[in-house]
């Protein structure tokens, strides 16, 4: 299983970005996909995720109301739409796959087995 995250870049506070996570080697209907981020000097943290069926989505409190996660089954791609970006959203964003959990979205880093390389999001003031 390989994941390729893209779409990061430099954006002003208040702006928007859409990140993409292309998953190869496993169909999205057979895995939960999570988005995480890691800012310099901080631990990797859960941002949000989508379950195997796409029925369940979970968003972390710091980004609740500002992000949306959705997927395109035909493209085997999961998207992270981020709006009203803040400087504290600056981080490397990673997507990850949990191939075993069904029925909810895990939030622990350890639950995810496969990881992409990450894409840098920089929000300027």
PDB file of C-alpha atoms in Angstrom:
ATOM      1  CA  UNK A   1       0.000   0.000   0.000  1.00  0.00           C
ATOM      2  CA  UNK A   2       1.352   3.407  -0.958  1.00  0.00           C
ATOM      3  CA  UNK A   3       0.001   6.842  -0.223  1.00  0.00           C
ATOM      4  CA  UNK A   4       0.856  10.079  -1.947  1.00  0.00           C
ATOM      5  CA  UNK A   5      -0.220  13.322  -0.325  1.00  0.00           C
ATOM      6  CA  UNK A   6      -0.206  16.523  -2.333  1.00  0.00           C
ATOM      7  CA  UNK A   7      -1.702  19.982  -2.444  1.00  0.00           C
ATOM      8  CA  UNK A   8       0.269  21.720   0.252  1.00  0.00           C
ATOM      9  CA  UNK A   9       1.694  25.181  -0.172  1.00  0.00           C
ATOM     10  CA  UNK A  10       1.844  28.714   1.142  1.00  0.00           C
ATOM     11  CA  UNK A  11      -1.442  30.433   1.888  1.00  0.00           C
ATOM     12  CA  UNK A  12      -2.466  33.528   3.798  1.00  0.00           C
ATOM     13  CA  UNK A  13      -4.465  33.296   6.980  1.00  0.00           C
ATOM     14  CA  UNK A  14      -8.137  33.021   6.164  1.00  0.00           C
ATOM     15  CA  UNK A  15      -7.443  31.223   2.915  1.00  0.00           C
ATOM     16  CA  UNK A  16      -8.195  27.692   1.790  1.00  0.00           C
ATOM     17  CA  UNK A  17      -6.338  24.632   0.593  1.00  0.00           C
ATOM     18  CA  UNK A  18      -7.373  21.216  -0.582  1.00  0.00           C
ATOM     19  CA  UNK A  19      -5.022  18.341   0.087  1.00  0.00           C
ATOM     20  CA  UNK A  20      -5.239  15.075  -1.789  1.00  0.00           C
ATOM     21  CA  UNK A  21      -4.207  11.591  -0.756  1.00  0.00           C
ATOM     22  CA  UNK A  22      -3.903   9.065  -3.555  1.00  0.00           C
ATOM     23  CA  UNK A  23      -4.003   5.520  -2.209  1.00  0.00           C
ATOM     24  CA  UNK A  24      -2.641   2.675  -4.259  1.00  0.00           C
ATOM     25  CA  UNK A  25      -2.572  -1.001  -3.444  1.00  0.00           C
ATOM     26  CA  UNK A  26      -5.807  -1.025  -1.455  1.00  0.00           C
ATOM     27  CA  UNK A  27      -9.288   0.132  -2.268  1.00  0.00           C
ATOM     28  CA  UNK A  28     -10.720   2.885  -0.089  1.00  0.00           C
ATOM     29  CA  UNK A  29     -13.734   0.734   0.737  1.00  0.00           C
ATOM     30  CA  UNK A  30     -11.360  -1.592   2.593  1.00  0.00           C
ATOM     31  CA  UNK A  31      -9.583   0.911   4.793  1.00  0.00           C
ATOM     32  CA  UNK A  32     -10.039   3.908   7.024  1.00  0.00           C
ATOM     33  CA  UNK A  33      -7.995   6.937   6.012  1.00  0.00           C
ATOM     34  CA  UNK A  34      -6.790   9.513   8.461  1.00  0.00           C
ATOM     35  CA  UNK A  35      -5.142  12.885   8.132  1.00  0.00           C
ATOM     36  CA  UNK A  36      -2.520  13.938  10.631  1.00  0.00           C
ATOM     37  CA  UNK A  37      -0.224  16.909  10.969  1.00  0.00           C
ATOM     38  CA  UNK A  38       3.045  17.642  12.664  1.00  0.00           C
ATOM     39  CA  UNK A  39       4.298  21.115  13.409  1.00  0.00           C
ATOM     40  CA  UNK A  40       7.975  21.784  14.188  1.00  0.00           C
ATOM     41  CA  UNK A  41       8.814  20.645  17.691  1.00  0.00           C
ATOM     42  CA  UNK A  42       5.423  19.086  18.270  1.00  0.00           C
ATOM     43  CA  UNK A  43       4.019  15.591  18.195  1.00  0.00           C
ATOM     44  CA  UNK A  44       2.043  14.295  15.279  1.00  0.00           C
ATOM     45  CA  UNK A  45      -1.645  14.910  15.860  1.00  0.00           C
ATOM     46  CA  UNK A  46      -4.880  13.651  14.399  1.00  0.00           C
ATOM     47  CA  UNK A  47      -6.714  16.104  12.147  1.00  0.00           C
ATOM     48  CA  UNK A  48      -9.578  14.031  10.812  1.00  0.00           C
ATOM     49  CA  UNK A  49     -10.494  10.850   9.032  1.00  0.00           C
ATOM     50  CA  UNK A  50     -13.046   8.849   7.127  1.00  0.00           C
ATOM     51  CA  UNK A  51     -14.165   5.291   7.737  1.00  0.00           C
ATOM     52  CA  UNK A  52     -14.134   2.340   5.370  1.00  0.00           C
ATOM     53  CA  UNK A  53     -17.706   2.868   4.268  1.00  0.00           C
ATOM     54  CA  UNK A  54     -17.368   6.629   4.119  1.00  0.00           C
ATOM     55  CA  UNK A  55     -20.307   6.836   6.510  1.00  0.00           C
ATOM     56  CA  UNK A  56     -18.288   8.003   9.493  1.00  0.00           C
ATOM     57  CA  UNK A  57     -16.088  11.038   9.633  1.00  0.00           C
ATOM     58  CA  UNK A  58     -14.327  12.471  12.623  1.00  0.00           C
ATOM     59  CA  UNK A  59     -12.667  15.845  12.952  1.00  0.00           C
ATOM     60  CA  UNK A  60     -10.348  17.028  15.685  1.00  0.00           C
ATOM     61  CA  UNK A  61     -11.554  19.892  17.854  1.00  0.00           C
ATOM     62  CA  UNK A  62      -8.971  22.472  16.650  1.00  0.00           C
ATOM     63  CA  UNK A  63     -10.187  22.154  13.062  1.00  0.00           C
ATOM     64  CA  UNK A  64     -13.847  21.305  13.601  1.00  0.00           C
ATOM     65  CA  UNK A  65     -16.018  23.445  11.362  1.00  0.00           C
ATOM     66  CA  UNK A  66     -13.114  24.479   9.176  1.00  0.00           C
ATOM     67  CA  UNK A  67     -12.285  21.225   7.417  1.00  0.00           C
ATOM     68  CA  UNK A  68     -14.139  18.626   5.396  1.00  0.00           C
ATOM     69  CA  UNK A  69     -12.909  15.180   4.427  1.00  0.00           C
ATOM     70  CA  UNK A  70     -14.372  13.398   1.455  1.00  0.00           C
ATOM     71  CA  UNK A  71     -13.317  10.759  -0.990  1.00  0.00           C
ATOM     72  CA  UNK A  72     -13.555   9.773  -4.634  1.00  0.00           C
ATOM     73  CA  UNK A  73     -13.819   6.007  -4.864  1.00  0.00           C
ATOM     74  CA  UNK A  74     -13.147   5.957  -8.602  1.00  0.00           C
ATOM     75  CA  UNK A  75      -9.889   7.842  -8.125  1.00  0.00           C
ATOM     76  CA  UNK A  76      -9.097   6.040  -4.853  1.00  0.00           C
ATOM     77  CA  UNK A  77      -8.335   9.463  -3.422  1.00  0.00           C
ATOM     78  CA  UNK A  78      -9.234  11.115  -0.149  1.00  0.00           C
ATOM     79  CA  UNK A  79      -9.385  14.886   0.129  1.00  0.00           C
ATOM     80  CA  UNK A  80      -8.899  17.273   3.016  1.00  0.00           C
ATOM     81  CA  UNK A  81     -10.564  20.598   2.355  1.00  0.00           C
ATOM     82  CA  UNK A  82      -9.312  23.253   4.740  1.00  0.00           C
ATOM     83  CA  UNK A  83     -10.933  26.667   5.031  1.00  0.00           C
ATOM     84  CA  UNK A  84     -10.378  29.692   7.236  1.00  0.00           C
ATOM     85  CA  UNK A  85      -6.787  28.641   7.736  1.00  0.00           C
ATOM     86  CA  UNK A  86      -4.888  29.957  10.729  1.00  0.00           C
ATOM     87  CA  UNK A  87      -1.166  30.370  11.290  1.00  0.00           C
ATOM     88  CA  UNK A  88      -1.339  27.564  13.839  1.00  0.00           C
ATOM     89  CA  UNK A  89      -2.410  25.198  11.056  1.00  0.00           C
ATOM     90  CA  UNK A  90       1.114  25.384   9.677  1.00  0.00           C
ATOM     91  CA  UNK A  91       2.514  21.856   9.642  1.00  0.00           C
ATOM     92  CA  UNK A  92       3.421  18.903   7.508  1.00  0.00           C
ATOM     93  CA  UNK A  93       0.216  17.049   6.737  1.00  0.00           C
ATOM     94  CA  UNK A  94       0.195  13.293   6.371  1.00  0.00           C
ATOM     95  CA  UNK A  95      -2.403  10.838   5.239  1.00  0.00           C
ATOM     96  CA  UNK A  96      -2.434   7.305   6.574  1.00  0.00           C
ATOM     97  CA  UNK A  97      -4.325   4.068   6.147  1.00  0.00           C
ATOM     98  CA  UNK A  98      -5.763   1.780   8.801  1.00  0.00           C
ATOM     99  CA  UNK A  99      -6.566  -1.461   6.957  1.00  0.00           C
ATOM    100  CA  UNK A 100      -8.393  -3.183   9.790  1.00  0.00           C
ATOM    101  CA  UNK A 101     -10.766  -0.838  11.649  1.00  0.00           C
ATOM    102  CA  UNK A 102     -14.389  -0.922  10.581  1.00  0.00           C
ATOM    103  CA  UNK A 103     -17.235   1.237  11.799  1.00  0.00           C
ATOM    104  CA  UNK A 104     -15.402   4.245  13.143  1.00  0.00           C
ATOM    105  CA  UNK A 105     -12.381   6.446  12.560  1.00  0.00           C
ATOM    106  CA  UNK A 106      -9.363   5.736  14.745  1.00  0.00           C
ATOM    107  CA  UNK A 107      -7.567   8.768  16.135  1.00  0.00           C
ATOM    108  CA  UNK A 108      -4.410   7.140  17.440  1.00  0.00           C
ATOM    109  CA  UNK A 109      -1.263   7.347  15.341  1.00  0.00           C
ATOM    110  CA  UNK A 110      -0.498   3.732  16.172  1.00  0.00           C
ATOM    111  CA  UNK A 111      -3.707   2.508  14.551  1.00  0.00           C
ATOM    112  CA  UNK A 112      -2.486   3.505  11.115  1.00  0.00           C
ATOM    113  CA  UNK A 113      -0.141   1.123   9.354  1.00  0.00           C
ATOM    114  CA  UNK A 114       0.644   2.845   6.064  1.00  0.00           C
ATOM    115  CA  UNK A 115       1.782   6.445   5.770  1.00  0.00           C
ATOM    116  CA  UNK A 116       2.492   8.875   2.994  1.00  0.00           C
ATOM    117  CA  UNK A 117       5.459  11.240   2.984  1.00  0.00           C
ATOM    118  CA  UNK A 118       3.517  14.348   3.868  1.00  0.00           C
ATOM    119  CA  UNK A 119       2.907  17.707   2.291  1.00  0.00           C
ATOM    120  CA  UNK A 120       3.855  21.027   3.849  1.00  0.00           C
ATOM    121  CA  UNK A 121       1.191  23.616   4.593  1.00  0.00           C
ATOM    122  CA  UNK A 122       2.404  27.060   5.569  1.00  0.00           C
ATOM    123  CA  UNK A 123      -0.096  29.677   6.658  1.00  0.00           C
ATOM    124  CA  UNK A 124       1.221  33.225   6.780  1.00  0.00           C
ATOM    125  CA  UNK A 125      -0.233  36.078   8.817  1.00  0.00           C
TER     126      UNK A 125
END
